[in-house]
XYZ file of C-alpha atoms in Angstrom:
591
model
C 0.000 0.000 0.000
C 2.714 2.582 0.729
C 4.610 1.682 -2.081
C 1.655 2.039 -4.350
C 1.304 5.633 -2.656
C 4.871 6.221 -2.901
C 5.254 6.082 -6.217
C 1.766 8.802 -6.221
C 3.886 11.415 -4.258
C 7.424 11.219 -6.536
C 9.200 8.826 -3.809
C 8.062 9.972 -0.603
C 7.237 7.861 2.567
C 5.751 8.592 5.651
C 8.934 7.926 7.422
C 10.382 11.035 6.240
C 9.785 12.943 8.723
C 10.482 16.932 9.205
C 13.017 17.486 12.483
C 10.386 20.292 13.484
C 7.746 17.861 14.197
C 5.768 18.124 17.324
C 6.739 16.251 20.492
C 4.553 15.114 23.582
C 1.632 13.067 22.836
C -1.262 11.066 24.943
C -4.667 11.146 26.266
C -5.323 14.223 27.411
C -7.772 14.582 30.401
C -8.384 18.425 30.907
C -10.422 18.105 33.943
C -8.922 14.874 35.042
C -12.123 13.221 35.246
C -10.212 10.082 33.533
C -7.672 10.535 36.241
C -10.357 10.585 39.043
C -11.465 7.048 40.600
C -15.206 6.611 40.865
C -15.335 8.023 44.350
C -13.610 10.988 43.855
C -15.533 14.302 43.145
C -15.213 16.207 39.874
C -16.751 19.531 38.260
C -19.359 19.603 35.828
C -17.360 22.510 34.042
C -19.132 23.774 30.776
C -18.012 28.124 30.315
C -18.876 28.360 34.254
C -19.845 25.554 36.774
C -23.175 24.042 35.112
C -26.117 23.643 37.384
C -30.294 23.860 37.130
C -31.711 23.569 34.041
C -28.922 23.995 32.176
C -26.918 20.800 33.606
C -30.261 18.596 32.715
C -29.507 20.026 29.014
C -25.904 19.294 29.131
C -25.771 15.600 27.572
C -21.869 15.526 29.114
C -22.933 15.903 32.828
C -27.084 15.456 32.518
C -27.776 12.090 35.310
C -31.418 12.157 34.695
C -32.945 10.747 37.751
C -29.790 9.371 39.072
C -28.843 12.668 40.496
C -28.361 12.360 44.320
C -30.620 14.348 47.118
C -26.822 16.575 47.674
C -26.288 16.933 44.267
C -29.960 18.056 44.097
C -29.500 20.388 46.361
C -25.797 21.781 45.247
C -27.134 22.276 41.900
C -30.000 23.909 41.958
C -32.086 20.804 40.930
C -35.120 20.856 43.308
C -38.036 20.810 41.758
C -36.390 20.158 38.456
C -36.719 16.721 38.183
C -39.446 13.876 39.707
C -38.576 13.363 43.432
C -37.765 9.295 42.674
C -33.807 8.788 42.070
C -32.397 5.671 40.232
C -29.056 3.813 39.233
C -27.687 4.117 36.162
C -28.340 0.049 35.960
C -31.786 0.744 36.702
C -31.764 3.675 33.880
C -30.194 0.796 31.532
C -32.313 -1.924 32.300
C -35.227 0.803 31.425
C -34.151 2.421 28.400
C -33.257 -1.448 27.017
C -36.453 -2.407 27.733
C -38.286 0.285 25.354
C -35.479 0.214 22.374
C -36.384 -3.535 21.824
C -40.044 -2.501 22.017
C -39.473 -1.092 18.275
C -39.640 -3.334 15.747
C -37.905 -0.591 12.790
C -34.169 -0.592 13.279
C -34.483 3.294 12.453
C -36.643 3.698 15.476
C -34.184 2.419 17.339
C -31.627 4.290 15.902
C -33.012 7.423 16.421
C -34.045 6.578 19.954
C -30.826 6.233 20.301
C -29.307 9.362 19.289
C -31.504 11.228 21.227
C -30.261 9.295 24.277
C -26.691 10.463 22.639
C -28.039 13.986 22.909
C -29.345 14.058 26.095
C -27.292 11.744 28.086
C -23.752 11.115 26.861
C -22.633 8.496 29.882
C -25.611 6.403 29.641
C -25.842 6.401 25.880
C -22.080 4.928 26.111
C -23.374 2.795 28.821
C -25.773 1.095 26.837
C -23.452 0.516 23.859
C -20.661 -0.731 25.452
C -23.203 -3.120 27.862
C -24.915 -4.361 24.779
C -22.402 -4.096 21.838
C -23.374 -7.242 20.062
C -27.670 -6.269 19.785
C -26.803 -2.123 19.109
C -24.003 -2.372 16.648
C -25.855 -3.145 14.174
C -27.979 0.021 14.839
C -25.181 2.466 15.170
C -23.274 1.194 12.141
C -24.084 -0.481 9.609
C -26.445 -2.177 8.085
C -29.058 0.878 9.623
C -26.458 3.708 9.795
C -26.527 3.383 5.468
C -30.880 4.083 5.605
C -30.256 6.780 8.138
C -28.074 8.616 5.896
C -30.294 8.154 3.246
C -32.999 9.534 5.240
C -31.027 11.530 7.274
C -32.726 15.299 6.057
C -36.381 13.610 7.182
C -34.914 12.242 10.785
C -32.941 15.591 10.863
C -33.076 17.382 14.432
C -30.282 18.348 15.790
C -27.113 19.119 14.582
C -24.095 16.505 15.553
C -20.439 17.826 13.785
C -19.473 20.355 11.723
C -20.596 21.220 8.231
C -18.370 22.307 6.268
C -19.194 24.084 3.112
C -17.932 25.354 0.022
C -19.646 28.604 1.676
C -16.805 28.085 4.030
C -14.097 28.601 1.783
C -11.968 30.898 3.101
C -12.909 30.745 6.728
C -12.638 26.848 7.562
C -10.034 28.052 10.648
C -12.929 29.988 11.976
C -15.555 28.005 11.970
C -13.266 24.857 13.506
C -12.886 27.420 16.579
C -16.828 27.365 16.605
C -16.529 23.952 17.923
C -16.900 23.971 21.459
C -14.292 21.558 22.348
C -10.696 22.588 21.744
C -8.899 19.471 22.426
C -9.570 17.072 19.436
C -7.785 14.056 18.955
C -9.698 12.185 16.261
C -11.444 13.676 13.172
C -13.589 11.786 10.777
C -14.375 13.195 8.279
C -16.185 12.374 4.954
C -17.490 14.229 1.680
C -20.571 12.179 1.213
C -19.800 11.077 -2.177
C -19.603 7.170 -1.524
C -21.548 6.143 1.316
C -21.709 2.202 2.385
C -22.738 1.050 -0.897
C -25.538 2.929 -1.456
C -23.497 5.735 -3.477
C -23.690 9.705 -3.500
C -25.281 11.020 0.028
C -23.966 14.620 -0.034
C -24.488 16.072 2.748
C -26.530 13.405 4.426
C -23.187 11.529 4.704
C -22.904 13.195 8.071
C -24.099 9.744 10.083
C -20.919 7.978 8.755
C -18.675 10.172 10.672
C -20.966 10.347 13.758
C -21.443 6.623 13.957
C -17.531 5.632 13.634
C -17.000 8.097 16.381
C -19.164 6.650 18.929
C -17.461 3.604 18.616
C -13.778 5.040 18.328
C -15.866 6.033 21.919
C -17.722 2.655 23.012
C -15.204 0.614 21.407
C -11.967 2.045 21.892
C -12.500 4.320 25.006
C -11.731 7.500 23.310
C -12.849 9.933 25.029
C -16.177 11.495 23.235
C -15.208 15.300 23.830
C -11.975 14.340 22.115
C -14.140 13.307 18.206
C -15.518 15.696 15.856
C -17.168 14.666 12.749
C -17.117 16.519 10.046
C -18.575 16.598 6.251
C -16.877 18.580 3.499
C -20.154 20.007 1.461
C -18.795 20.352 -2.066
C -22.509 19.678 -3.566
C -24.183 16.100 -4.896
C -24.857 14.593 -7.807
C -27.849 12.862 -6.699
C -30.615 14.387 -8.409
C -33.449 12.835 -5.949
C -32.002 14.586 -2.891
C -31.459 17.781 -4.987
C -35.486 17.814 -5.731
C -36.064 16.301 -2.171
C -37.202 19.485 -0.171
C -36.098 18.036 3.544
C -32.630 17.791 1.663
C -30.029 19.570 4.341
C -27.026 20.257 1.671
C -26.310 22.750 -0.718
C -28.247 21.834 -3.942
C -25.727 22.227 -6.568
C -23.589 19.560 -8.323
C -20.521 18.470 -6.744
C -17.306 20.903 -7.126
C -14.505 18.550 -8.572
C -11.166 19.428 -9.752
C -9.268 22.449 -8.900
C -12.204 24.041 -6.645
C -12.669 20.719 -4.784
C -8.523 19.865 -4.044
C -8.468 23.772 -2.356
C -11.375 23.429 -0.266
C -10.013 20.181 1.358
C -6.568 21.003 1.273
C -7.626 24.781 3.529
C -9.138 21.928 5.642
C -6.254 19.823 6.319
C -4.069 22.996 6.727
C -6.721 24.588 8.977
C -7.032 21.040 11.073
C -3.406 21.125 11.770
C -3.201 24.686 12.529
C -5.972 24.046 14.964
C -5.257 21.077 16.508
C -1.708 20.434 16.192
C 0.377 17.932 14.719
C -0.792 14.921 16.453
C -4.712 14.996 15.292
C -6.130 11.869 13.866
C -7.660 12.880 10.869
C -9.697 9.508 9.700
C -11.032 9.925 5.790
C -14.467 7.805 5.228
C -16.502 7.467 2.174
C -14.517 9.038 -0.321
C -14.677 8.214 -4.201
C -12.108 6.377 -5.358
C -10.563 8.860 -7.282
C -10.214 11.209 -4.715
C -9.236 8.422 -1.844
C -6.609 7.547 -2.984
C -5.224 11.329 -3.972
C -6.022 12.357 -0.743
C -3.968 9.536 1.859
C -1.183 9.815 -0.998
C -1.286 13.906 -0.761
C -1.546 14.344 3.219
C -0.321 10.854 4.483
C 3.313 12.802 4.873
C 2.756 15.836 6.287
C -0.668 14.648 8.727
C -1.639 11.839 10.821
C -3.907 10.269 8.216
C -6.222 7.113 7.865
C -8.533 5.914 5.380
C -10.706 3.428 7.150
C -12.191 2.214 3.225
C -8.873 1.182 2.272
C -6.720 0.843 5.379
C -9.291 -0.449 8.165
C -11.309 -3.094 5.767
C -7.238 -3.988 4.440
C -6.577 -5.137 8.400
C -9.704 -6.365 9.802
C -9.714 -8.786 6.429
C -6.076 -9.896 6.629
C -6.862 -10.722 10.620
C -9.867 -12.783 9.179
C -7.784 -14.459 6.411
C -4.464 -15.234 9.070
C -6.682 -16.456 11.363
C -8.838 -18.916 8.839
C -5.022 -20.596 7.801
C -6.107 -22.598 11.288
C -9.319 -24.190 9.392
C -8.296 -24.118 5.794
C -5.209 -25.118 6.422
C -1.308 -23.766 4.880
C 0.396 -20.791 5.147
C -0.658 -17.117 3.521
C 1.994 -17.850 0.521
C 0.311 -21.293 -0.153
C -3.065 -19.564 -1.333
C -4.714 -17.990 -4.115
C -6.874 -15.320 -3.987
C -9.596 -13.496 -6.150
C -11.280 -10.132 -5.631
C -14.618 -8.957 -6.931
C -14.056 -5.398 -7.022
C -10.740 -3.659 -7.990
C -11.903 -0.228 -5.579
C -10.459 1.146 -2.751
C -11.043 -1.424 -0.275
C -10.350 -4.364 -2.855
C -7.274 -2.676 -4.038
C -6.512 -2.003 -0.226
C -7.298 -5.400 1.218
C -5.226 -7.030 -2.072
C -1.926 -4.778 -1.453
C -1.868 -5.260 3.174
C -2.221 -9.277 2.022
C 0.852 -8.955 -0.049
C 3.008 -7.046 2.383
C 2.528 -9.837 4.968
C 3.102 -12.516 2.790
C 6.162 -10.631 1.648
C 6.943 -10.235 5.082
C 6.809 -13.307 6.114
C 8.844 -15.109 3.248
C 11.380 -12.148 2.440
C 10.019 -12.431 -1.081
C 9.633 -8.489 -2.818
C 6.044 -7.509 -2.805
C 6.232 -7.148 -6.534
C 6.172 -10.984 -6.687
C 3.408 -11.663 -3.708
C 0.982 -9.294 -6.085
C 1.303 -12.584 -8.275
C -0.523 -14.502 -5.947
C -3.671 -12.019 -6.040
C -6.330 -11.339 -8.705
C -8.901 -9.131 -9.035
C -11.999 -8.532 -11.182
C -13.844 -5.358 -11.817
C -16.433 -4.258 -13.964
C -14.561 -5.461 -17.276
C -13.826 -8.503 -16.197
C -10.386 -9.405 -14.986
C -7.844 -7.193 -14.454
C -4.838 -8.698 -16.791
C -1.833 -6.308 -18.388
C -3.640 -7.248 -21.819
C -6.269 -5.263 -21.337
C -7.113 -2.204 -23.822
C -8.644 -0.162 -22.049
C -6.664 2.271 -19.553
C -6.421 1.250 -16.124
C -5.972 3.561 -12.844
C -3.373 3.713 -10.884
C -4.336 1.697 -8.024
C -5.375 -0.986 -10.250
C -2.036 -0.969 -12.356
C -0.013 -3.254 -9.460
C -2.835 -6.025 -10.239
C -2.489 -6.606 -13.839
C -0.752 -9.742 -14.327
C 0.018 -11.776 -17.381
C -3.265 -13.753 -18.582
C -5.803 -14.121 -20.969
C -8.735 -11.766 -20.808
C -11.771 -13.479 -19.164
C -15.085 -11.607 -18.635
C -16.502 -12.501 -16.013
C -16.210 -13.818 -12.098
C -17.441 -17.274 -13.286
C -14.772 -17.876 -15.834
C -12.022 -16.667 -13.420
C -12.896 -18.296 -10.687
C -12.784 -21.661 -13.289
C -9.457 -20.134 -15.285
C -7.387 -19.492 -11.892
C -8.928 -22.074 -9.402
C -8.825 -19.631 -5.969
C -8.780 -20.985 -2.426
C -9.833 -17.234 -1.116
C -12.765 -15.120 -2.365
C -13.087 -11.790 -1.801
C -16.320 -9.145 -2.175
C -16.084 -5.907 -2.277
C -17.456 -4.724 -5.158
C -20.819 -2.912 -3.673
C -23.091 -5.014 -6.063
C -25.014 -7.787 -4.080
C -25.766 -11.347 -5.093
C -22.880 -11.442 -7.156
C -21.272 -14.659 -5.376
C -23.895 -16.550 -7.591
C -24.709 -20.213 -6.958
C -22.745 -21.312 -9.822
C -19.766 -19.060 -8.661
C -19.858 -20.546 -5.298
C -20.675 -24.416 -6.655
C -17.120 -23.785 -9.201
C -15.075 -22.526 -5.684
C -16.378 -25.435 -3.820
C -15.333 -27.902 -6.630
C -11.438 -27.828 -5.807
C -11.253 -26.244 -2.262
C -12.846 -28.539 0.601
C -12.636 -25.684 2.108
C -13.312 -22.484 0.692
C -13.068 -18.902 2.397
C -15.530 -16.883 0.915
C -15.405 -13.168 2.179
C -18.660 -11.134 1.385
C -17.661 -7.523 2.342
C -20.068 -4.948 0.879
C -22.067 -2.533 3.242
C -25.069 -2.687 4.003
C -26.829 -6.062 3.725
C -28.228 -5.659 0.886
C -25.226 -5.181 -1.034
C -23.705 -8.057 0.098
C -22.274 -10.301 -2.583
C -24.007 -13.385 -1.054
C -25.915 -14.401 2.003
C -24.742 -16.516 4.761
C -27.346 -19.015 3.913
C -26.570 -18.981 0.025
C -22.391 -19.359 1.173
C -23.524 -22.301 3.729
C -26.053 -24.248 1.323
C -24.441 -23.843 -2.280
C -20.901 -24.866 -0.392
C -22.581 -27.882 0.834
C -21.894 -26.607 4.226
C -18.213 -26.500 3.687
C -17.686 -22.832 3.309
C -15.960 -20.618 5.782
C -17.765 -17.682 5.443
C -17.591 -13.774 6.568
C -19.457 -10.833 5.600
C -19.084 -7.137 6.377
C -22.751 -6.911 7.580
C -24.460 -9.279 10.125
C -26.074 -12.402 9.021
C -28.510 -14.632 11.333
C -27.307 -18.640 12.630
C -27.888 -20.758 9.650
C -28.837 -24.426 9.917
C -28.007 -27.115 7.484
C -27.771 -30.407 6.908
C -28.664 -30.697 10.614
C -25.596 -28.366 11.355
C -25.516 -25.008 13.164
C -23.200 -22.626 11.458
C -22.258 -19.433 13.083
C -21.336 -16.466 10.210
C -18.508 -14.356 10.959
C -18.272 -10.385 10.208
C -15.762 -8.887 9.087
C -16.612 -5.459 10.449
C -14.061 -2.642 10.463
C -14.895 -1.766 14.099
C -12.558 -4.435 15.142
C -10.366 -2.798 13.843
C -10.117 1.481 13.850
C -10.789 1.736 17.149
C -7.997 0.014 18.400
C -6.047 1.247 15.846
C -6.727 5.107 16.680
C -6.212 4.676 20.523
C -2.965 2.986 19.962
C -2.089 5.940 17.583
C -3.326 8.332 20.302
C -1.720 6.728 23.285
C 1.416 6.659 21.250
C 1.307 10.667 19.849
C 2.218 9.008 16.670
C 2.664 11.554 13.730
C 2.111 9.506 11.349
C 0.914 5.980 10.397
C 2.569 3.245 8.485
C 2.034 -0.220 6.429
C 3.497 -1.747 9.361
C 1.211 -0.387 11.853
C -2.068 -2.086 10.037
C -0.043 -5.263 9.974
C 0.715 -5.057 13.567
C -3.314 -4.363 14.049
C -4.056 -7.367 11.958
C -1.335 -9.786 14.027
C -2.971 -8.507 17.155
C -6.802 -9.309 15.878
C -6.147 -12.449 14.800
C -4.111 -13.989 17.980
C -7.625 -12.923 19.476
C -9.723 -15.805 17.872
C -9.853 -18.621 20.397
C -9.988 -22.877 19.949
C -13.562 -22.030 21.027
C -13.817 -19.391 18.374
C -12.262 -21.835 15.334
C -14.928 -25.180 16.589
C -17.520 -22.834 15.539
C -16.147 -22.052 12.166
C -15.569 -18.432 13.571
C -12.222 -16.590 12.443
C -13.296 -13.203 14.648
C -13.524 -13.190 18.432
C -16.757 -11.857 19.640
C -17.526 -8.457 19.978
C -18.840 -8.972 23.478
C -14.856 -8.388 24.276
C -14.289 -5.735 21.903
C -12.485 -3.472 24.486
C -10.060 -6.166 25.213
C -9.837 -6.491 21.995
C -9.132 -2.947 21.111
C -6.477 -2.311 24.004
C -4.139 -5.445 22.120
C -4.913 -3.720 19.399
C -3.560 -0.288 20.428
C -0.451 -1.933 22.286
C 0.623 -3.514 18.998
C 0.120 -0.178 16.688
C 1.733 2.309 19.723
C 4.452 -0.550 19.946
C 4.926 -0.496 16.126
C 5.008 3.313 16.248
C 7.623 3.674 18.729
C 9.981 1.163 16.806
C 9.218 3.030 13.409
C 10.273 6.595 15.401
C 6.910 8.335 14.708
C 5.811 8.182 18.174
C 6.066 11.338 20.157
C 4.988 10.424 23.993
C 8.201 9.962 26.061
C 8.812 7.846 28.136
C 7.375 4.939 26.421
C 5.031 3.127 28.592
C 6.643 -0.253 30.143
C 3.232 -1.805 29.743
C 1.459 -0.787 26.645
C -1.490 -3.189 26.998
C -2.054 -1.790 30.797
C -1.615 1.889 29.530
C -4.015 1.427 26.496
C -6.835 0.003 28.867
C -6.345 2.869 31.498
C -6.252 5.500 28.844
C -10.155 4.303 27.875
C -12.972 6.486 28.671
C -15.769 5.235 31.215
C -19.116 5.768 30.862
C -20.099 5.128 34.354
C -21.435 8.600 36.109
C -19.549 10.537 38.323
C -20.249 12.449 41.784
C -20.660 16.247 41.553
C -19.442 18.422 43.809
């Protein structure tokens, strides 16, 4: 991968780093509330000390009914609130109790971001209590309708818009934002949401959603995110005649207007926010992806969670399936439907680690990788021009049309989805793959659901139950042949969380190849015997912090070896430090 972006910036890596660069690095805890233990008191600080009315508005420090009879009194909340106090278990329980009452996942999802906007701590709470059941809400498969719908459900602003209006005067509006010490940014430009294509403006969820779980899931702290969408304008002519549509209605801005607006962005984020910033790019085009981690990935903290997060999360799934399939990485073949950004991303992290791991140059592991787009697959024959991302993937072959005949022509033991199309995996696709592999891995990537390349059920019954099988959105249990088989998902929030709290723990300036490959190695020695007897190659998400604190020991471990890490002394215990680091949702006393 960072060859394939050095050669897009003349030569450059990340590793070359400017002497001037920032040192220090960290969680920072302004108030030390993260410092506190349970028992000990802190201040509900917003401009002045917040109290009445204005602390049960304040989603940071707002109890609800689990205000004590002192607090009460201290801040000025007689009267206020019903005279019946209650746990924040007992809020839980409650609040648990009428999300599962709805039977539309976008009722539940917007149930739920009220909660977010009311009460911070127990919205965290609840997510990090019940990961498994509310995932699914907050991400995807239901974060892709509620960006679709996302001008209707519309009620309250969460980020900051950023507009071509803007230009100019992006500095000043970051300073709008009320929090000044940001450590991760995600920000997106609407233009390639999920699968479900051009959002515009209504992109906004994406960035929201990822950032609850760099929260839930990675214990960043929440006044430490900002989401942002860049507002160049959408080409989607039913939101531009849509009247609840919360963008500017004009086609996109490409080109010279487009590069300036982002590139005052980056500039403005830095100037801002300082050297150390995670700025995480989601749901770009491919065109401008690409450009954009190539442009910035030497002078910022950058990460592209389309190519760079699905690239680690699938390698993890793919290391760890060599226990049930059997061999080493080298000893496999692997096809891609869909030559994009992830596919092109997921295609180059696999050939690092096999080069890694047999000191062969990762111009010959590409050999070992095919992929198929549009046209057919991607071979040097090929008339028509290819991009540049694709260009490292076209190998010496006859031209073949189609994901049938390749799969026949090259005889795979790994399939790979992520072309955005679903039921593309077809029976006959899957029956060929099964034919010569007793075991086949068949990934199914594409966001949400219904853009999955196959179903669990459709992997499970055309493989005569002999499929290992993971998607990037959930799938039920399937039963056959009087077998229970238990679909994995290979969902990027194993993965970025981790990966931005080791980068934050670390101060790292700037992230590296071998920092997703140290994410990936950490993931996979995760999956357990128990894990593997189910046909599983992810752990469950039930110990997803866990999880996330290897994760961030590995990448703050790699960054200190590669020099890019700025927090001195290095932590003896990096696992410890990660997990202390995290953010808990559990209330606080008030003075």
């Amino acid at each position: 991968m960072e060859s394939t972006l050095k050669e897009m910036r003349d030569g450059v890596s990340v590793l070359d780093l400017d002497p001037k660069s920032a040192v220090g690095g960290g969680v920072e805890d302004v108030y030390g509330e993260d410092a506190a233990t349970e028992d000990q008191l802190v201040t509900p600080w917003t401009y002045s000390v917040a109290s009445g009315y204005s602390l049960l508005r304040d989603p940071q420090y707002n109890k609800g009914l689990a205000f004590t009879e002192r607090e009460r009194d201290a801040h000025y909340l007689r009267g206020l609130l019903p005279p019946a106090t209650a746990t924040q278990q007992l809020q839980e329980k409650k609040l648990m109790h009428n999300i599962r009452q709805y039977q539309i996942p976008l009722q539940k999802y917007m149930a739920l971001t009220e909660l977010q906007e009311r009460n911070e701590r127990l919205f965290y709470k609840l997510l990090i209590d019940n990961v498994e059941e509310l995932l699914p809400i907050v991400y995807t498969p239901t974060v892709g309708e509620a960006c679709q719908k996302y001008g209707s459900i519309f009620r309250r602003p969460q980020g900051l818009y950023i507009s071509l209006k803007e230009k100019g005067r992006i500095l000043e509006v970051l300073k709008n934002w009320p929090e000044k010490s940001i450590q991760v940014i995600v920000v997106t430009d609407g233009e390639r949401i999920l699968g479900l294509g051009d959002l515009g403006c209504q992109g906004m969820g994406i960035p929201v959603g990822k950032l609850a779980l760099y929260t839930a899931l990675g214990g960043v702290r929440p006044s430490a995110c900002l989401p942002v969408t860049i507002d160049v304008g959408t080409n989607n002519e039913q939101l531009l005649k849509d009247e609840f549509y919360i963008g500017l209605r004009q086609k996109r801005a490409t080109g010279k207007e487009y590069a300036e607006l982002l590139h005052e962005f980056m500039s403005a984020v830095k100037q801002n926010y300082g050297e150390k910033v995670l700025v995480q790019f989601e749901d770009f085009a491919n065109h401008n992806a690409f450009e954009l981690l190539a442009k910035y990935g030497t002078t910022h903290l950058v990460f592209n969670d389309d190519i760079q997060g699905t690239a680690a999360v699938v390698l993890a799934g793919v290391v760890a399936a060599l226990k049930l399939i059997g061999g080493t990485l080298s000893d496999h073949k692997f096809l891609f439907l869909g030559a994009g950004e992830a596919g092109t991303g997921i295609a180059e992290l696999i050939a690092l680690e096999i080069s890694k791991k047999t000191n062969v140059p990762v111009e010959e592991t590409r050999k070992k990788i095919w992929l198929v787009d549009s046209k057919g697959l991607i071979v040097s024959s090929r008339k028509d021009p290819l991009q540049n991302f694709k260009k490292p993937w076209a190998h010496e072959h006859e031209p073949v049309k189609d994901l049938l005949d390749a799969v026949k022509a090259l005889k795979p033991t790994v399939l790979i989805g992520s072309s955005g199309v679903g039921r593309t995996f077809t029976k006959e696709v899957i029956e060929a793959l099964s034919s010569f592999n007793e075991k086949p891995l068949i990934m199914a990537l594409s966001n949400p659901t219904s853009q999955s390349e196959c179903t669990a059920e459709e992997a499970y019954t055309w493989s005569k139950g002999r499929a290992i099988f993971a998607s990037g959105s959930p799938f039920d249990p399937v039963e056959y042949d009087g077998k229970n088989f238990v679909p994995g998902q290979s969902n990027n929030a194993y993965i970025f969380p981790g990966f931005g709290l080791g980068l934050v723990i670390s101060g790292a300036i700037r992230v590296h190849d071998d920092m997703l490959l140290a994410a990936s190695e950490a993931l996979a020695g995760q999956v357990s015997q128990e894990n593997f007897d189910k046909g599983l190659i992810y752990p469950p998400f039930s110990n997803i912090r866990k999880i996330s604190a290897q994760i961030a020991a590995n990448v703050a471990a790699k960054a200190y070896e590669l020099g890019v890490a700025t927090r001195i002394p290095r932590p003896e215990n990096l696992v410890k430090y990660a997990e202390s680091c995290m953010y808990s949702p559990l209330y606080r006393n008030y003075r």
